[in-house]
C-alpha cells in the first residue's frame, strides 16, 4: 500500500511540472508590433530618377505669350542721348514687342517719353496689334533738354496706368510693369515717386546706359534689386537685354527649363527647389530622396499581459490547493500505515 501511494504522488508531481512548462508561466514571450510604411514608386523603381526635362523653345514662346501685362516703357530722350542712340532704344522697344503676345486680353503697351518735359506717346488702349505698336514707336522723336525722371515716373503712374488709359482693373490681376531706360542722372527726386508707384502695384525695372547713375537706378527699381536693375555700357548693346527681359517678364517655369530633382520640382520665381514624395526625405544634396527609416518598437499588448498574469495567479492558486490536498492525503496514508502496523 505504501509503495502504491508513493508511485501515485510521483506521477502527480511529474504531471504538474509538465503543465507548468507548457504554459511557461514564469517567462511569457514578448509581442512585437512593427509599423509598416508602404512604398509608392509612381510607376518607377524606388531608386530610379525621372527623365530629365529640357527646355523646348516653342513651348517657351507659348508660355511667354500666356502671361498678359500692362507694360509701360519710360524712355529718356534728353540731350545726352544722341539721335543714333535714340534709334537703338526704339529698336530695343520694337524687339521687346516682338517677344510678347499683344492684344486686348494679352499684353498692352504704352510709351512715356521724357527729357525736361514728359510726353505720353501712346496709351495702353491705343494700339492692340504688334504692327501698330511698332509703327507708333518708329515715329517717336527725342525731346532733348534735361532729365526729369521723377516727373516721368509720376506721370506714368497717374495717367498711363489708369483704367481710363487702358489699364485693366485690379480684379483682373494683370501685372503692371514699367521699364525705365536712361543714360544720365535724374535732375529731380525719384525716391518718393518710385516708392508711390511701387505701392500702387507697379513693378519697376531700371535700365542704365553708359553714364547712368547706379544709385538712382536702385532707388527707382523694385526689389530684389539684382532682378530689377540692369546696366549696359553703350546703346549699341542694349538690344542684348531683350532675351533677359523675355525670361523675366514672361514668367517662364524654372522647372520646365530643366532640373535635376529626383522626385518633385517646385518653381519659385526665377529659380526652383526640390521636394520628395510621401514617405521620402530630401538628402543633403537637396536633389535626391531617400526612403524614411521605419522605427521598429517592441511593445506588449496590455490586455494580453493582464490575461497572462491572471492565468498565472489562477494556476499558482490551483497548485497550492493541490499541494494542500496532497499533504492531507499523505497524512491520512501515514495514519493508515501506522494503524496497519499495530494490527
XYZ file of N, CA and C in Angstrom, residues 19-110:
276
model
N 2.570 20.609 -16.894
C 1.609 21.699 -17.106
C 2.290 23.053 -16.999
N 3.168 23.202 -16.002
C 3.868 24.470 -15.788
C 4.777 24.796 -16.962
N 5.475 23.798 -17.511
C 6.368 24.016 -18.656
C 5.600 24.371 -19.911
N 4.424 23.767 -20.101
C 3.623 24.007 -21.305
C 3.172 25.455 -21.389
N 2.803 26.077 -20.260
C 2.303 27.462 -20.267
C 3.406 28.491 -20.031
N 4.624 28.072 -19.705
C 5.764 28.973 -19.496
C 5.346 30.173 -18.643
N 4.860 29.864 -17.449
C 4.246 30.885 -16.619
C 5.235 31.936 -16.144
N 6.476 31.569 -16.000
C 7.428 32.498 -15.410
C 8.126 33.388 -16.435
N 8.026 33.076 -17.718
C 8.728 33.853 -18.741
C 7.910 33.939 -20.016
N 6.811 34.709 -20.022
C 5.976 34.818 -21.218
C 6.734 35.524 -22.326
N 6.502 35.131 -23.598
C 7.210 35.704 -24.755
C 6.687 37.093 -25.057
N 7.591 38.027 -25.455
C 7.160 39.379 -25.818
C 6.431 39.369 -27.143
N 5.578 40.375 -27.336
C 4.824 40.524 -28.582
C 5.438 41.674 -29.374
N 5.767 41.483 -30.638
C 6.352 42.505 -31.488
C 5.263 43.245 -32.250
N 5.341 44.609 -32.203
C 4.430 45.423 -33.002
C 5.266 46.320 -33.889
N 5.202 46.159 -35.195
C 6.039 46.910 -36.122
C 5.171 47.739 -37.053
N 5.453 49.066 -37.131
C 4.708 49.906 -38.077
C 5.169 49.589 -39.485
N 4.277 49.810 -40.466
C 4.567 49.433 -41.845
C 4.367 50.642 -42.742
N 5.375 51.003 -43.519
C 5.276 52.128 -44.448
C 5.229 51.603 -45.864
N 4.174 51.955 -46.584
C 4.040 51.500 -47.964
C 4.936 52.324 -48.869
N 5.512 51.706 -49.875
C 6.316 52.405 -50.872
C 5.451 52.697 -52.086
N 5.516 53.967 -52.527
C 4.792 54.339 -53.742
C 5.823 54.779 -54.777
N 6.016 53.996 -55.799
C 7.061 54.327 -56.766
C 6.521 55.025 -58.011
N 5.191 55.264 -58.043
C 4.599 56.006 -59.159
C 5.014 55.444 -60.520
N 5.135 54.150 -60.567
C 5.429 53.539 -61.852
C 6.905 53.391 -62.129
N 7.794 53.878 -61.239
C 9.228 53.769 -61.420
C 9.819 52.972 -60.275
N 10.954 52.303 -60.486
C 11.641 51.636 -59.382
C 11.995 52.644 -58.315
N 12.068 52.238 -57.039
C 12.273 53.187 -55.944
C 13.495 54.061 -56.099
N 14.593 53.535 -56.648
C 15.836 54.303 -56.727
C 16.080 54.936 -58.084
N 15.113 54.822 -58.978
C 15.330 55.368 -60.315
C 15.019 56.842 -60.350
N 15.690 57.597 -61.242
C 15.461 59.021 -61.395
C 14.516 59.273 -62.550
N 13.638 60.281 -62.413
C 12.733 60.592 -63.508
C 13.512 61.140 -64.677
N 13.003 61.011 -65.884
C 13.706 61.542 -67.046
C 13.883 63.040 -66.933
N 15.039 63.552 -67.354
C 15.324 64.971 -67.297
C 14.505 65.705 -68.341
N 13.987 66.905 -67.934
C 13.208 67.719 -68.863
C 14.094 68.821 -69.413
N 14.017 69.081 -70.683
C 14.779 70.143 -71.314
C 13.822 71.184 -71.849
N 14.349 72.386 -72.033
C 13.518 73.499 -72.471
C 13.233 73.397 -73.953
N 11.980 73.424 -74.281
C 11.538 73.425 -75.675
C 11.295 74.867 -76.091
N 12.077 75.414 -77.046
C 11.913 76.820 -77.417
C 10.501 77.173 -77.823
N 9.865 76.291 -78.562
C 8.493 76.578 -78.993
C 7.556 76.649 -77.806
N 7.760 75.704 -76.857
C 6.915 75.715 -75.654
C 7.177 76.970 -74.844
N 8.440 77.443 -74.822
C 8.765 78.646 -74.071
C 8.044 79.851 -74.641
N 7.996 79.961 -75.971
C 7.280 81.071 -76.582
C 5.818 81.041 -76.189
N 5.236 79.837 -76.177
C 3.823 79.712 -75.836
C 3.578 80.125 -74.394
N 4.498 79.674 -73.490
C 4.347 80.044 -72.086
C 4.482 81.549 -71.907
N 5.438 82.139 -72.646
C 5.654 83.575 -72.537
C 4.398 84.321 -72.922
N 3.796 83.926 -74.002
C 2.640 84.656 -74.507
C 1.370 84.378 -73.716
N 1.464 83.510 -72.743
C 0.271 83.217 -71.948
C 0.127 84.176 -70.763
N 1.146 85.017 -70.524
C 1.098 85.920 -69.367
C 0.836 87.350 -69.824
N -0.358 87.893 -69.595
C -0.669 89.269 -70.017
C -0.050 90.299 -69.082
N 0.307 91.455 -69.640
C 0.905 92.546 -68.882
C 0.289 93.871 -69.306
N 0.297 94.829 -68.376
C 0.121 96.239 -68.724
C 1.516 96.834 -68.636
N 2.160 97.016 -69.778
C 3.577 97.360 -69.851
C 3.777 98.781 -70.365
N 4.489 99.592 -69.576
C 4.772 100.975 -69.960
C 6.282 101.184 -70.021
N 6.791 101.586 -71.179
C 8.193 101.951 -71.329
C 8.342 103.440 -71.021
N 9.297 103.773 -70.166
C 9.593 105.172 -69.839
C 11.009 105.448 -70.340
N 11.145 106.201 -71.437
C 12.440 106.323 -72.118
C 12.989 107.755 -72.024
N 14.257 107.817 -71.744
C 14.987 109.079 -71.630
C 15.422 109.526 -73.027
N 15.003 110.736 -73.430
C 15.441 111.280 -74.721
C 16.068 112.659 -74.537
N 16.777 112.815 -73.430
C 17.434 114.094 -73.137
C 18.588 114.338 -74.113
N 19.229 115.483 -73.983
C 20.262 115.882 -74.933
C 21.453 114.932 -74.929
N 21.699 114.233 -73.804
C 22.842 113.313 -73.732
C 22.657 112.088 -74.619
N 21.407 111.814 -75.003
C 21.117 110.668 -75.870
C 21.205 111.152 -77.318
N 22.218 110.720 -78.028
C 22.408 111.139 -79.410
C 21.321 110.521 -80.290
N 21.040 111.167 -81.438
C 19.983 110.654 -82.331
C 20.167 109.188 -82.712
N 21.386 108.775 -83.027
C 21.630 107.375 -83.382
C 21.380 106.445 -82.209
N 21.718 106.905 -81.011
C 21.490 106.096 -79.810
C 19.998 105.982 -79.510
N 19.264 107.069 -79.745
C 17.823 107.018 -79.516
C 17.150 106.038 -80.475
N 17.661 105.953 -81.693
C 17.129 104.976 -82.651
C 17.350 103.551 -82.150
N 18.480 103.315 -81.490
C 18.754 101.978 -80.916
C 17.775 101.670 -79.779
N 17.391 102.694 -79.023
C 16.389 102.488 -77.974
C 15.066 102.056 -78.593
N 14.707 102.678 -79.699
C 13.441 102.327 -80.363
C 13.501 100.915 -80.944
N 14.679 100.510 -81.419
C 14.840 99.128 -81.895
C 14.654 98.146 -80.734
N 15.212 98.505 -79.572
C 15.059 97.670 -78.378
C 13.585 97.520 -78.008
N 12.839 98.617 -78.027
C 11.411 98.576 -77.710
C 10.663 97.697 -78.709
N 10.982 97.833 -79.998
C 10.310 97.025 -81.029
C 10.614 95.540 -80.853
N 11.870 95.242 -80.537
C 12.236 93.838 -80.309
C 11.501 93.275 -79.095
N 11.348 94.083 -78.063
C 10.598 93.645 -76.890
C 9.146 93.331 -77.264
N 8.538 94.181 -78.079
C 7.153 93.960 -78.502
C 7.039 92.645 -79.268
N 8.052 92.333 -80.068
C 8.027 91.088 -80.849
C 8.010 89.850 -79.963
N 8.561 89.944 -78.741
C 8.624 88.762 -77.867
C 7.332 88.541 -77.090
N 6.407 89.510 -77.146
C 5.205 89.445 -76.322
C 3.969 89.147 -77.161
N 2.975 88.619 -76.500
C 1.686 88.382 -77.135
C 0.836 89.629 -76.913
N 0.599 90.376 -77.951
C -0.104 91.650 -77.856
C -1.582 91.458 -78.180
N -2.451 92.096 -77.411
C -3.874 92.006 -77.701
C -4.720 92.543 -76.564
N -6.023 92.613 -76.811
C -6.953 93.131 -75.801
C -6.885 92.337 -74.507
N -6.822 91.015 -74.618
C -6.781 90.147 -73.439
C -5.372 89.649 -73.144
N -4.385 90.181 -73.879
C -2.995 89.781 -73.656
C -2.216 90.988 -73.130
N -1.024 91.221 -73.656
C -0.217 92.350 -73.188
C -0.576 93.632 -73.938
N -0.671 94.714 -73.176
C -0.902 96.045 -73.743
C 0.342 96.891 -73.458
N 0.689 97.774 -74.403
C 1.933 98.538 -74.303
C 1.658 100.030 -74.441
N 2.365 100.827 -73.619
C 2.348 102.290 -73.722
C 3.785 102.788 -73.648
